[in-house]
Every structure is written in C-alpha cells, then in structure tokens.
Tab-separated table of C-alpha atoms and ligand atoms in Angstrom:
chain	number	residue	atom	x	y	z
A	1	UNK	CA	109.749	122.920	131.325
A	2	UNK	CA	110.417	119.770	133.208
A	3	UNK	CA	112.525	116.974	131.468
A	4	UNK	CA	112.275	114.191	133.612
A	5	UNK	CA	110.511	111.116	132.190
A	6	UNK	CA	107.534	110.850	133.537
A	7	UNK	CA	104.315	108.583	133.129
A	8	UNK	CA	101.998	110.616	135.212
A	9	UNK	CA	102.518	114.386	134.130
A	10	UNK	CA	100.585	117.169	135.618
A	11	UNK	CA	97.750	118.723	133.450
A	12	UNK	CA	99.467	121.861	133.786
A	13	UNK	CA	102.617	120.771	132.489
A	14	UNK	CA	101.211	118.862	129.655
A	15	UNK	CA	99.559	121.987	128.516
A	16	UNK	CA	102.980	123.999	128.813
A	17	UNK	CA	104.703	121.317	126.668
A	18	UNK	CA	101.990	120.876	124.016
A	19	UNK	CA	101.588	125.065	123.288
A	20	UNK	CA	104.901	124.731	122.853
A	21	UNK	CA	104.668	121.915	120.512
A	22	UNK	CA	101.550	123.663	118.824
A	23	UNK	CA	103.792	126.489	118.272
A	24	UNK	CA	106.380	124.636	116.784
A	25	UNK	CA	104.475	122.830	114.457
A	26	UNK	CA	102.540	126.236	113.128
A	27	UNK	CA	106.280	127.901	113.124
A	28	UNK	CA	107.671	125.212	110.361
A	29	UNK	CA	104.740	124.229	108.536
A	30	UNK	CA	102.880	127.506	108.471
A	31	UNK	CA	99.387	126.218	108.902
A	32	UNK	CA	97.984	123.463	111.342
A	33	UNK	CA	94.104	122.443	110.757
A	34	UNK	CA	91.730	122.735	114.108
A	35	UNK	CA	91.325	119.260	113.654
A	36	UNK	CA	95.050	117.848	113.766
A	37	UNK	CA	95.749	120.510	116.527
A	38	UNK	CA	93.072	119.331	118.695
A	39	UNK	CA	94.137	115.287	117.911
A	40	UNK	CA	98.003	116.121	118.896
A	41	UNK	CA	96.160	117.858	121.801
A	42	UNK	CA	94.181	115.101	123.226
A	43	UNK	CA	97.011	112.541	122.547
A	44	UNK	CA	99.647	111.758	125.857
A	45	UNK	CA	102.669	111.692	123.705
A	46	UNK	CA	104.872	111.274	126.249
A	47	UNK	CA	102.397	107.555	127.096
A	48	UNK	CA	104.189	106.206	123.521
A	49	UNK	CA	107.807	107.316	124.297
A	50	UNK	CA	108.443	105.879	127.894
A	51	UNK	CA	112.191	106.567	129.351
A	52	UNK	CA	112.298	109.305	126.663
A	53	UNK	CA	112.408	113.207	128.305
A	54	UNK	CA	109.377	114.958	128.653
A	55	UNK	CA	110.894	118.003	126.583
A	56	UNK	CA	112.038	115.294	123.685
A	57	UNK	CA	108.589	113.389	123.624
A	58	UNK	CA	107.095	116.876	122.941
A	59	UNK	CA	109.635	117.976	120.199
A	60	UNK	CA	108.180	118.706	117.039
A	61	UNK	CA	111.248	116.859	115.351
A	62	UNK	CA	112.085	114.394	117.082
A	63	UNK	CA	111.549	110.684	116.197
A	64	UNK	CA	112.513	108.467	119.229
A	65	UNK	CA	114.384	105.392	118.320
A	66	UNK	CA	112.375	102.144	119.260
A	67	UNK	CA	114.765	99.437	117.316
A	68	UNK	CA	117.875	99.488	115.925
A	69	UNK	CA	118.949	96.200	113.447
A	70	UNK	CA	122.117	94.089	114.417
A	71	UNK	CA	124.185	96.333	112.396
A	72	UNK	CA	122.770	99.545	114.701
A	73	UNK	CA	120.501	100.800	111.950
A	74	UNK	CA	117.384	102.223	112.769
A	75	UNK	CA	114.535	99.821	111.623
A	76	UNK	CA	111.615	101.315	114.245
A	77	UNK	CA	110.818	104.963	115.596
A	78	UNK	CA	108.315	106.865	116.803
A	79	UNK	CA	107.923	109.356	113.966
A	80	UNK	CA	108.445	112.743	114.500
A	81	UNK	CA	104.947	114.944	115.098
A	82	UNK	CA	105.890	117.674	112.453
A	83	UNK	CA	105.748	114.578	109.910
A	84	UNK	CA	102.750	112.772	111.338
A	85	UNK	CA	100.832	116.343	111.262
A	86	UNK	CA	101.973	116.885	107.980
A	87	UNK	CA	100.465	113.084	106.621
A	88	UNK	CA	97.488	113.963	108.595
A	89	UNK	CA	97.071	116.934	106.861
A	90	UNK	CA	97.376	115.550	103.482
A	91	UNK	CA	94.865	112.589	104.496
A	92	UNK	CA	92.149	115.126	105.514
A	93	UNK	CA	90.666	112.441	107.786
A	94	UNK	CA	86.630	113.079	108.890
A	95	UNK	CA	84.925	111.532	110.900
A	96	UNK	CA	83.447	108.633	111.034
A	97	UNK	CA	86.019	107.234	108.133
A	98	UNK	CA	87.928	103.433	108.474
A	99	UNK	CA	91.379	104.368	108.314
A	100	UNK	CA	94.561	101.743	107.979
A	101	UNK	CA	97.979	102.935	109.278
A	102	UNK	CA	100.886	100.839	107.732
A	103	UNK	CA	104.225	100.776	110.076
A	104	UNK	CA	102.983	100.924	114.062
A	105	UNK	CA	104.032	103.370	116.994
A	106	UNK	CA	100.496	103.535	118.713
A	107	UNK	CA	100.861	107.508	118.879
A	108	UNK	CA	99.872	108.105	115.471
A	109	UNK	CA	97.247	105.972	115.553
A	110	UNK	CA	95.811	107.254	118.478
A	111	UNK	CA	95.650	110.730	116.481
A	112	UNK	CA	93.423	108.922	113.569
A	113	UNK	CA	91.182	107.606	116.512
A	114	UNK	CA	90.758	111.188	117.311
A	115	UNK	CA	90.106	112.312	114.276
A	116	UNK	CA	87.822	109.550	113.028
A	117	UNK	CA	85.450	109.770	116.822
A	118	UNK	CA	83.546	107.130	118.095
A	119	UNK	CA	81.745	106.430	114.324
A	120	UNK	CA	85.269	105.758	113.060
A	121	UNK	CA	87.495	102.826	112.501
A	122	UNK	CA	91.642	102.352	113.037
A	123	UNK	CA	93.130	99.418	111.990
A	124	UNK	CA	97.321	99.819	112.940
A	125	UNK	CA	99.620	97.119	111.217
A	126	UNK	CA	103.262	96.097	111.562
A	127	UNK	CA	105.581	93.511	110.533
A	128	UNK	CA	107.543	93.189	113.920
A	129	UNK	CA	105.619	91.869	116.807
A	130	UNK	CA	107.631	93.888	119.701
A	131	UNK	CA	106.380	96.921	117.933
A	132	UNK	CA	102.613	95.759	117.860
A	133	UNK	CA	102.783	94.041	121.537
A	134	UNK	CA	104.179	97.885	122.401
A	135	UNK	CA	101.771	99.785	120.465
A	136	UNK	CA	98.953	97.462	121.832
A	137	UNK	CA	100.237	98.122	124.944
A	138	UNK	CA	100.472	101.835	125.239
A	139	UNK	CA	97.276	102.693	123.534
A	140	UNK	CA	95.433	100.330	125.853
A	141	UNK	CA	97.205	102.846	128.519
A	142	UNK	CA	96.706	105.757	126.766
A	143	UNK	CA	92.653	104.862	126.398
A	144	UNK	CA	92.729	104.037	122.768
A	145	UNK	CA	91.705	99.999	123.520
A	146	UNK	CA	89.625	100.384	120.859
A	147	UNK	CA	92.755	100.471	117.671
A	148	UNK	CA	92.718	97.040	115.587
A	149	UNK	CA	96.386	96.495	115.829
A	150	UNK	CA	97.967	93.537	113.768
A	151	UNK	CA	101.343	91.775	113.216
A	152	UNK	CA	101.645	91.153	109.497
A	153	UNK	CA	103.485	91.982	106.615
A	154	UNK	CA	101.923	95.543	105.528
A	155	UNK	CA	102.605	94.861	101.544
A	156	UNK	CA	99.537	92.830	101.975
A	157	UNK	CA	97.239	95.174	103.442
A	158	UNK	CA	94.397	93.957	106.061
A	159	UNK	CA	91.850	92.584	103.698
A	160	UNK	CA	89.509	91.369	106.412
A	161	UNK	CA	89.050	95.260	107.343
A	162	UNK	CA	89.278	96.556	104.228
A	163	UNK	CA	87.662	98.842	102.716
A	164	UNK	CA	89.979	102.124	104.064
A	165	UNK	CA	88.804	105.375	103.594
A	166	UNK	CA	92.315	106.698	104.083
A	167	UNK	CA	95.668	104.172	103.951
A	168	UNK	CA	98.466	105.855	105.307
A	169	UNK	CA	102.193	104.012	105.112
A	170	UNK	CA	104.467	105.381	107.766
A	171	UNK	CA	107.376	103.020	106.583
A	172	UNK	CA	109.280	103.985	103.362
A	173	UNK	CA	107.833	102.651	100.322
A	174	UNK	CA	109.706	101.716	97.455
A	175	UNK	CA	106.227	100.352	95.084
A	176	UNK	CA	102.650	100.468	95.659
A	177	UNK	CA	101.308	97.047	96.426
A	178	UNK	CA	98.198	95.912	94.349
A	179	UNK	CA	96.581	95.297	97.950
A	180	UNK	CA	97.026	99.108	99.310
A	181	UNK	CA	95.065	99.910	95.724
A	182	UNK	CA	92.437	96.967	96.295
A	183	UNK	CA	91.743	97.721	99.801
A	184	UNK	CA	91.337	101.142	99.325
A	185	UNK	CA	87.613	102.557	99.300
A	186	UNK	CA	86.676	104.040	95.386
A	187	UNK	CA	86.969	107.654	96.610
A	188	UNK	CA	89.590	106.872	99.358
A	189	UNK	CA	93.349	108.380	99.726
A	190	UNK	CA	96.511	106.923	100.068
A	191	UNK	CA	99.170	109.166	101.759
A	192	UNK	CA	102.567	106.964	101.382
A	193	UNK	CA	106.108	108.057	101.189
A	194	UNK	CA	107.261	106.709	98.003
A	195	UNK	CA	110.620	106.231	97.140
A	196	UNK	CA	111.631	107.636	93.335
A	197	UNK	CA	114.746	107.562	91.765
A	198	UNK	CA	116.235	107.551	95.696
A	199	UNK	CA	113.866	110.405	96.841
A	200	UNK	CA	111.206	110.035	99.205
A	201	UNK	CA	108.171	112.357	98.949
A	202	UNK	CA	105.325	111.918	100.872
A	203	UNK	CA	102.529	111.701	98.165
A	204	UNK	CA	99.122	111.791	98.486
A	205	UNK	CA	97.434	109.661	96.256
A	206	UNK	CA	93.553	109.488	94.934
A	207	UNK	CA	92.032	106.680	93.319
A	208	UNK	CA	91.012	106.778	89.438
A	209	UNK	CA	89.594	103.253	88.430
A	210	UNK	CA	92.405	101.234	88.437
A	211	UNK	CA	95.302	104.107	88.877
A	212	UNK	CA	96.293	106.499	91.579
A	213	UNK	CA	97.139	110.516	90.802
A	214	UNK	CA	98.905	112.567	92.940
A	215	UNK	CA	97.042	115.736	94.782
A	216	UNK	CA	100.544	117.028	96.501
A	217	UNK	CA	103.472	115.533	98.242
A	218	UNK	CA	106.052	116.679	100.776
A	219	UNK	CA	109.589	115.672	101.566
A	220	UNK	CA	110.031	113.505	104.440
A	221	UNK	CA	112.100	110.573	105.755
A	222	UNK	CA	111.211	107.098	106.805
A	223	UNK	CA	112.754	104.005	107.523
A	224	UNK	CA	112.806	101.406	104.895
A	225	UNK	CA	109.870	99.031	104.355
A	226	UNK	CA	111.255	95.522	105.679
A	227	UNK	CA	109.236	91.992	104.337
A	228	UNK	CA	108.361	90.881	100.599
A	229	UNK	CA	108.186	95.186	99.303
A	230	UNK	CA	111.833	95.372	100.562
A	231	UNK	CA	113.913	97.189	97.671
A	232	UNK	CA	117.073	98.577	98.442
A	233	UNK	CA	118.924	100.834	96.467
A	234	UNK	CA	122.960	99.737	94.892
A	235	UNK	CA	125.647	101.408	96.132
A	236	UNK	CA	128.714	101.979	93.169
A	237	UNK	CA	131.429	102.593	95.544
A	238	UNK	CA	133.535	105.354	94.319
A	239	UNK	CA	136.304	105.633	97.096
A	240	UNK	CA	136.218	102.432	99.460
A	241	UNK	CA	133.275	102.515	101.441
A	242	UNK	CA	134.053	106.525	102.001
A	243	UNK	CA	132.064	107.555	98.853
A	244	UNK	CA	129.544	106.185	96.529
A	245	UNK	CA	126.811	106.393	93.845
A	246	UNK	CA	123.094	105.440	95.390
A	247	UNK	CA	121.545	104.185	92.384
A	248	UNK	CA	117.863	103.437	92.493
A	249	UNK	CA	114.616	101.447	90.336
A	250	UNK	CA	117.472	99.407	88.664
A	251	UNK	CA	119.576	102.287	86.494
A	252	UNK	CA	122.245	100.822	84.931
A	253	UNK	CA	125.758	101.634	85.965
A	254	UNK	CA	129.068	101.007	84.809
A	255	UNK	CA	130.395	100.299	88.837
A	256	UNK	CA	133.506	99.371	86.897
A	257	UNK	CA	134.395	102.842	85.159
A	258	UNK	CA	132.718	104.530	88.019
A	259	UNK	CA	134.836	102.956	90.347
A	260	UNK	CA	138.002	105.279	88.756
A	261	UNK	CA	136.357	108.525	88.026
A	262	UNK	CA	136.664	110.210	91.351
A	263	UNK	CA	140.596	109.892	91.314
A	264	UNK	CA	140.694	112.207	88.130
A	265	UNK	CA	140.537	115.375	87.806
A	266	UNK	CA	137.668	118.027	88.717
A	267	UNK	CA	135.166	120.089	86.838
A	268	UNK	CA	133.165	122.875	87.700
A	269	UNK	CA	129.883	124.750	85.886
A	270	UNK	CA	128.095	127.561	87.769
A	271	UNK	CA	124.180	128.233	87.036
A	272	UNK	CA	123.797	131.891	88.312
A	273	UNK	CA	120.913	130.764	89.953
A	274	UNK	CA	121.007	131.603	94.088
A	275	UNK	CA	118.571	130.523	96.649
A	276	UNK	CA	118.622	131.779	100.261
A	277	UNK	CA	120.133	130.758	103.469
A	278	UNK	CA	117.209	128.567	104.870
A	279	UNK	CA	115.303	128.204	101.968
A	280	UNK	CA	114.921	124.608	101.263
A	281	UNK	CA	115.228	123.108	97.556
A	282	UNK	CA	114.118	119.731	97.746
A	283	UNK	CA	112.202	120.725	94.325
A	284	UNK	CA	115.308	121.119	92.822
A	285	UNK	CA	116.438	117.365	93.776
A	286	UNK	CA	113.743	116.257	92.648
A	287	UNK	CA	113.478	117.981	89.087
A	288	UNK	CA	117.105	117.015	88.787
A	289	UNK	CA	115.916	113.189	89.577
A	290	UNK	CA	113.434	113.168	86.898
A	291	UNK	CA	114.743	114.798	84.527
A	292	UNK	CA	118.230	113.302	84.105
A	293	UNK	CA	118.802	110.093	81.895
A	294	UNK	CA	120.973	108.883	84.941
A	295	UNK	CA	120.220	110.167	88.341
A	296	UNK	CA	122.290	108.735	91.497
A	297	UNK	CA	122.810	110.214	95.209
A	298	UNK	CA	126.237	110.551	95.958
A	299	UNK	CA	127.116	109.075	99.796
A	300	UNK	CA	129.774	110.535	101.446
A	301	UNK	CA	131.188	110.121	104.897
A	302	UNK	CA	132.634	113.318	106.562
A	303	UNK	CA	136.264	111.917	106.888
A	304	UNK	CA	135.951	111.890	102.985
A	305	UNK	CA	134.981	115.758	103.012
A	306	UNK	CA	137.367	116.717	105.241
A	307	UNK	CA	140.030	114.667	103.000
A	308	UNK	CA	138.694	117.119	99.687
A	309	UNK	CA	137.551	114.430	98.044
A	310	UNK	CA	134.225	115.387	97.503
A	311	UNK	CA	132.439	118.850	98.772
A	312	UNK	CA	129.428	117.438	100.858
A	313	UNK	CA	128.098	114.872	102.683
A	314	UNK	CA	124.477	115.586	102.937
A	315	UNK	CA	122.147	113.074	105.198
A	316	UNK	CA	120.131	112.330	102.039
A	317	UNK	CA	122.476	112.088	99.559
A	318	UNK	CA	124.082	114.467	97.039
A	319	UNK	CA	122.106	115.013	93.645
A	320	UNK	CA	124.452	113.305	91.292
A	321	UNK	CA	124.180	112.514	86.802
A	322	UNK	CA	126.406	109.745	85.708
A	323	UNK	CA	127.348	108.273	82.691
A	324	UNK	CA	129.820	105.774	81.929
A	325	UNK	CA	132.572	105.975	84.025
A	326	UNK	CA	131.708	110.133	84.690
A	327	UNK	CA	129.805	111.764	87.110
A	328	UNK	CA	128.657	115.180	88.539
A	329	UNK	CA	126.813	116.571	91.440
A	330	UNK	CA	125.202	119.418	92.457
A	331	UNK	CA	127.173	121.834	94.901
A	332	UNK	CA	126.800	125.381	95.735
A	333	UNK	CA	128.907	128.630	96.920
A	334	UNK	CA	128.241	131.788	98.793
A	335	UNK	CA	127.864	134.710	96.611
A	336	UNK	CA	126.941	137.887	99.177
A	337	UNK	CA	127.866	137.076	102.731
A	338	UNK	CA	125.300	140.142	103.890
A	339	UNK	CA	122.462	138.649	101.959
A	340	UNK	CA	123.331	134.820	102.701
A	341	UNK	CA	122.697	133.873	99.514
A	342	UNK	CA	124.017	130.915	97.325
A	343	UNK	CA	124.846	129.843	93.988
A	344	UNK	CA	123.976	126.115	92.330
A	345	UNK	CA	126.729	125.167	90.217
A	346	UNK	CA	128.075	121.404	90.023
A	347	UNK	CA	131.448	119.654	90.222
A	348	UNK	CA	132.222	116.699	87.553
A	349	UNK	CA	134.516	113.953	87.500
A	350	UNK	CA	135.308	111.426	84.383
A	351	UNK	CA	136.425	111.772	80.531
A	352	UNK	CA	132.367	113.476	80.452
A	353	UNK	CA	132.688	114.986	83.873
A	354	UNK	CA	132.896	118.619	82.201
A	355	UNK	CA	129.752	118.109	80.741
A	356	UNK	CA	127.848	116.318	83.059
A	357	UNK	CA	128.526	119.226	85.206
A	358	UNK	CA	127.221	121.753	82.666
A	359	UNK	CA	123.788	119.219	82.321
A	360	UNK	CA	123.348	119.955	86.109
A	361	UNK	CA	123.784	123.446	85.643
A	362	UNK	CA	121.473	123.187	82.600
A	363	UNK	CA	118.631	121.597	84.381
A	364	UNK	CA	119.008	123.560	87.469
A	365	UNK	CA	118.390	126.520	84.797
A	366	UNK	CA	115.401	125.377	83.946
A	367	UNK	CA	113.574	124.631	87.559
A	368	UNK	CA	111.482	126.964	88.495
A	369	UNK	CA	111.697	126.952	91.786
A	370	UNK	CA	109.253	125.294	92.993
A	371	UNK	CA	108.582	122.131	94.683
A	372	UNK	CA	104.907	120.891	93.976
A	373	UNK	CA	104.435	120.906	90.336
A	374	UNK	CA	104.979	117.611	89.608
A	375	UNK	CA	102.247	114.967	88.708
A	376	UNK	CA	102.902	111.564	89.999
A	377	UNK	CA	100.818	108.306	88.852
A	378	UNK	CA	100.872	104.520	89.486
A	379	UNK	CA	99.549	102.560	86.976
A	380	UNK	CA	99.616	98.528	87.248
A	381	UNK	CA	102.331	96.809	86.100
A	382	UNK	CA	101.503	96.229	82.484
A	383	UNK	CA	99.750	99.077	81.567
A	384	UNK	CA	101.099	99.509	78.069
A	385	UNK	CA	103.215	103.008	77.125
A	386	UNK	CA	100.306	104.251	75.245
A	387	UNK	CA	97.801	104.425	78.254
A	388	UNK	CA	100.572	106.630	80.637
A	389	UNK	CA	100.478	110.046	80.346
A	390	UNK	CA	102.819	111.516	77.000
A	391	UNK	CA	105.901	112.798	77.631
A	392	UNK	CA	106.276	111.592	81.392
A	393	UNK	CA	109.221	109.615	83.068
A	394	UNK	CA	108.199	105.838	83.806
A	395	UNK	CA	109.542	104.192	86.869
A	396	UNK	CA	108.699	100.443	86.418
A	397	UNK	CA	108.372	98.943	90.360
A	398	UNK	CA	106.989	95.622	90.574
A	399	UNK	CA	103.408	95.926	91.105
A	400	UNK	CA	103.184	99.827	89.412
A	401	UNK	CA	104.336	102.022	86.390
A	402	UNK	CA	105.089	105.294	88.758
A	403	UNK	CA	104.600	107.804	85.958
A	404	UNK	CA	105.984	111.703	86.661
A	405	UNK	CA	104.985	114.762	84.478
A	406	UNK	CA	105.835	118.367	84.659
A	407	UNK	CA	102.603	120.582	83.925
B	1	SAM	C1	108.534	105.015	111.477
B	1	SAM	S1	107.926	103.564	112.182
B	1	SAM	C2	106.210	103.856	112.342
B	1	SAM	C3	105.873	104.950	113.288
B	1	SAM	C4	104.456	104.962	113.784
B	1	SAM	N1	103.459	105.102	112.743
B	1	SAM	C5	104.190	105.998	114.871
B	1	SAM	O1	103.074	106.067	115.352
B	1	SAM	O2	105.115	106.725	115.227
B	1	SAM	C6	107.990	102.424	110.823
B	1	SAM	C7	107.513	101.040	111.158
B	1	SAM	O3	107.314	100.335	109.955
B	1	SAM	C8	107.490	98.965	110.260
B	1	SAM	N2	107.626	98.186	109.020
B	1	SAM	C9	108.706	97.974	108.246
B	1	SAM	N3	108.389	97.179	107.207
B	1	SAM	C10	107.078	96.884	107.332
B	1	SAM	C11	106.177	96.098	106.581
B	1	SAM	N4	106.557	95.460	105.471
B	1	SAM	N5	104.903	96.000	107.019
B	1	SAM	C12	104.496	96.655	108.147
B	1	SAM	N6	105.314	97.395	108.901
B	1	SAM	C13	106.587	97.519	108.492
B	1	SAM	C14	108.706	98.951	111.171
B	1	SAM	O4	108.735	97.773	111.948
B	1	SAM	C15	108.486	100.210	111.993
B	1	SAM	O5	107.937	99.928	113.232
C-alpha cells in the first residue's frame, strides 16, 4: 500500500486502501450498513486530509489533527471514520432528508451528501472560519459544491435551513441547545455526543413534543464544543498538577480536604467480578457515573504512576466516588494469566476511603454487564421533578434536565 501523500491517487490504489478500510470498520464494529459502506466508498478521503499519508487518511482510527489551541490542545480534527460510520449508523440517514452537521471537516459531510442523493439537503456549520474556508474548499474539490457550509456558532443552530431531518454534533456537547430541539423536524433525530457526569456517549436522540429520548448511544471522543455551550469540567488537584479529580455538571467538592487525601494511606475492596482481556467496559463507567452520589474522573499523568501514587492513568479518566476529603477509584488485577482475565476491585484514600472503595465494589456488583440499558432524556430547563421520569438521576445543564434511568 503506498503511503505517500498524494492528491491524485490511482483508482486501483484507492480501491486497495478503502477494502482495507471496509474491512476494518466491519472488524471493530461488527456490522456496516450497504448504505454507509457505499458513502465511505464514493468519498476521496484522502481529498480532506492533504499532507496526511495515504495509509493514515484511510485508517479506520485515525483522526488527523487540523488545529491545535495556543496551549497545543487539539481544538479541530478530522474525525476518525470508525466514529463517523458509527454516527451515521445511528442517524439512519435516507434519502432525500435535510441533514445539519454541527463541527466541520468537509469529509463527513460529503458522506451525508451521499447518503441523502440529489433530493437531499447538507447544511455543514462551524465556529472557526479556517475550518469552513477548508471544508468549503475541499468539498468543492472533492465534487460536493453543492454542501451549505457556514461559519457560526453551532449552539444556535442554522434557523434559516431549518427544519433537519437528522442534526448530527461532531463537537463534544456538554447541553442540548433549545435551537438543536427547535430546528429539528417533529419526527427527526439528533445523534450528539453528550457529555454526562464527564462521560461522553454518543446518543441518539428522538423527538417527543417538547423532550428528546434516547434510542442507543455509543462511547466516543470529541473535542470540546468552543463558543456560548462551552462548559468545562473543574479539576480538584490532588498531587500538583500530577493528579486530580475531574468533576463535572457542577458536583460539589471539598478541593480543600481533597487536596490531602491522596498523601494518606491506601484502601483496597475486590468485587469478584472479571471481564476479559479486550473486552471493553465503558458500561461499567458509566453505571458507576450514574449511580454514585459523587462521581469524578481521576487525571493522572504517567510520571505520577510510575512514582506509585496512583495505579492508572487512563486517556479518559479513572472512574472515581468522593466524599469529603475521601476518594476511591476503580482499578483492576489479573486473576488467570492463561485466560487473561481481570478482576474490578477499587483503591480508596481519606478518613472514608475504606468505604468508598467497598461502594465501588458494591456498584460494580450490581452492573450487569452491559452497556446499552440506560434511558437518557432532555427535558427543558424547568420542567418540574414531577414530569421526569421516577426514580432517574437529573443532570440540570442550562437549557435541559438530562434525565438517566435504568430499565
Ligand atoms: C471533530 S471536528 C469535526 C470533524 C468533522 N465533522 C469531520 O468531517 O471530520 C470538531 C469541530 O467542531 C468545531 N466546533 C467547536 N465548537 C463549535 C461550536 N460552538 N459551533 C460549531 N463548531 C464548533 C471545531 O472548530 C472543530 O472543527
């Protein structure tokens, strides 16, 4: 497979790279609809990546940096086609349908042009004009001149285009903007991923009147949404700026008492509960999110593993309970080095670090296993208690009540 970068690529070689890709893509998610398979067919990848390798543009994971902020942080990329296929999928785009892409790249919109044909509509919106003048620029190339592509603030929406059939938000979402809801047609879906608690699922969302329910939602990664929705999350350093609590929709924490817990002494509860090399648990993370009274991600840098100070230092963030000035989050061991299996247990830290750790343990007890059982709703801010569903957790964003209940 070549790997030179490349504008003009022979037909040959593109359809080399993308049965690879097509292989990929059916390897890790399993299933890949005729539809989305012929879009990432028809699509020149490689047209909305220039300078980047041929055998990178047509990685299934890779997301190609386009910006990085002063402080070198990635604010722009070029999503990665396993998650683009994946939000695809969960839109279930037809033909014919007006579809409005929040957070620009030109590649994925150039897949919703495929799928909607010549009946259809794209509208492609960002807030940073070197992104739209690029995305403008590449799908004009890549024979996509027809794409509506705006510079504006996506927490807004595009009224003037509105209604959308499908809204999908390729930018990390901490709320759901009134507008998304407004501008969204009565039987339309929103596929966004939503931030909860300091996880971000990828949820697709129907409308119901004035609410949205969740049909599914997957885990993914996306940059943070930048404008008038920005939310960030606080960091309760633990250790200097080695180690820390990410607390998220404004849980109150004692930084003070925090701040002292690590140096103490260390718990430890095991759960008896194993899961296999490979097998991802994002389910768990997220049953341990909503479930807790106090749910944090503990941040780590490597130096601060390597020091013993604390056992991981996962990309996403540790599943963590706090309380006071104690804390405890989730770890695992390896219990049969032929079967590659794992045990949850938890490590705790604090005068209640004992028990937090045994609450992990507890909870992690009780999942079962899977990862799509939850029910997610956003109801407008306001709704009283007694409309949202019984018995569910209530996030309280700006503009929604995000509601989440356990069948
Ligand atoms: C992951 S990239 C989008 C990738 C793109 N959909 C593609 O085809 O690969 C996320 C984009 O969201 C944009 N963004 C951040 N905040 C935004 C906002 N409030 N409104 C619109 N776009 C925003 C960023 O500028 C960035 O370009």
């Amino acid at each position: 497979m070549s790997t030179v970068s490349n504008t003009s690529v022979d037909e040959a070689a593109q359809k080399e790279l993308l049965d690879r890709l097509i292989a990929e893509l059916v390897s890790l998610e399993g299933h890949l609809s005729p539809e989305v398979e012929a879009a990432i067919r028809a699509v020149p990848r490689h047209l909305f990546v220039p300078g980047v390798p041929l055998s990178q543009a047509y990685a299934a994971q890779d997301a190609p940096v386009v910006k990085k902020d002063r402080y070198g942080v990635t604010i722009s990329s070029v999503s990665a086609v396993r998650i683009q296929a994946m939000m695809l999928e969960q839109a279930q785009i037809r033909p014919g349908m007006r579809v409005l892409e929040i957070g620009s790249g030109g590649y994925n919109a150039a897949l919703i042009a495929e799928l909607v044909g010549e009946g259809g509509e794209v509208t492609t919106i960002d807030i940073d004009a070197d992104v739209t003048g690029r995305a403008r620029r590449f799908l004009a190339e890549a024979g996509y001149p027809q794409v509506h592509v705006g510079t504006v603030d996506g927490e807004f929406g595009l009224k003037d285009r509105a209604p959308f059939d499908r809204i999908i938000v390729t930018v990390g979402a901490w709320d759901l903007p009134s507008a998304w809801v407004e501008q969204l047609a009565d039987d339309g879906r929103l596929v966004v991923p939503l931030r909860m608690r300091g996880l971000t699922r990828s949820v697709t969302f129907e409308r119901r009147r004035n609410h949205l329910v969740s049909r599914d939602y997957h885990l993914c990664g996306f940059v943070p949404m930048q404008g008038v929705g920005e939310c960030r999350e606080r960091l309760v350093l633990l250790h200097g700026e080695d180690v820390g609590l990410r607390v998220d929709d404004g849980q109150p924490a004692d930084t003070e008492a925090l701040g002292t817990a690590l140096a103490g002494s260390k718990s430890e509860a095991w759960s008896g509960v194993t899961v296999g090399r490979g097998v991802r648990f994002d389910g768990l993370h997220l049953w341990l999110a909503l479930k807790l009274p106090h749910f944090a991600l503990l941040a780590a840098k490597q130096s601060a593993v390597d020091l013993g100070l604390v056992a991981h230092a996962w990309n996403l963030g540790v599943p963590a309970a706090y309380d006071g000035g104690s804390f405890a989050y989730l770890t695992y061991r390896q219990v049969s080095s032929e079967l590659k299996t794992y045990e949850f247990g938890a490590y705790g830290h604090g005068p209640a670090g004992a028990e937090l750790a045994k609450q992990l343990v507890r909870l992690t007890q009780s999942w079962d296993g899977t990862n799509l059982n939850a029910r997610i709703e956003a109801h407008p801010a306001g709704t009283p208690d007694s409309e949202l569903p019984e018995g569910a957790l209530v996030l309280d964003k700006r503009h929604t009540r995000v509601t989440v209940s356990w069948p």
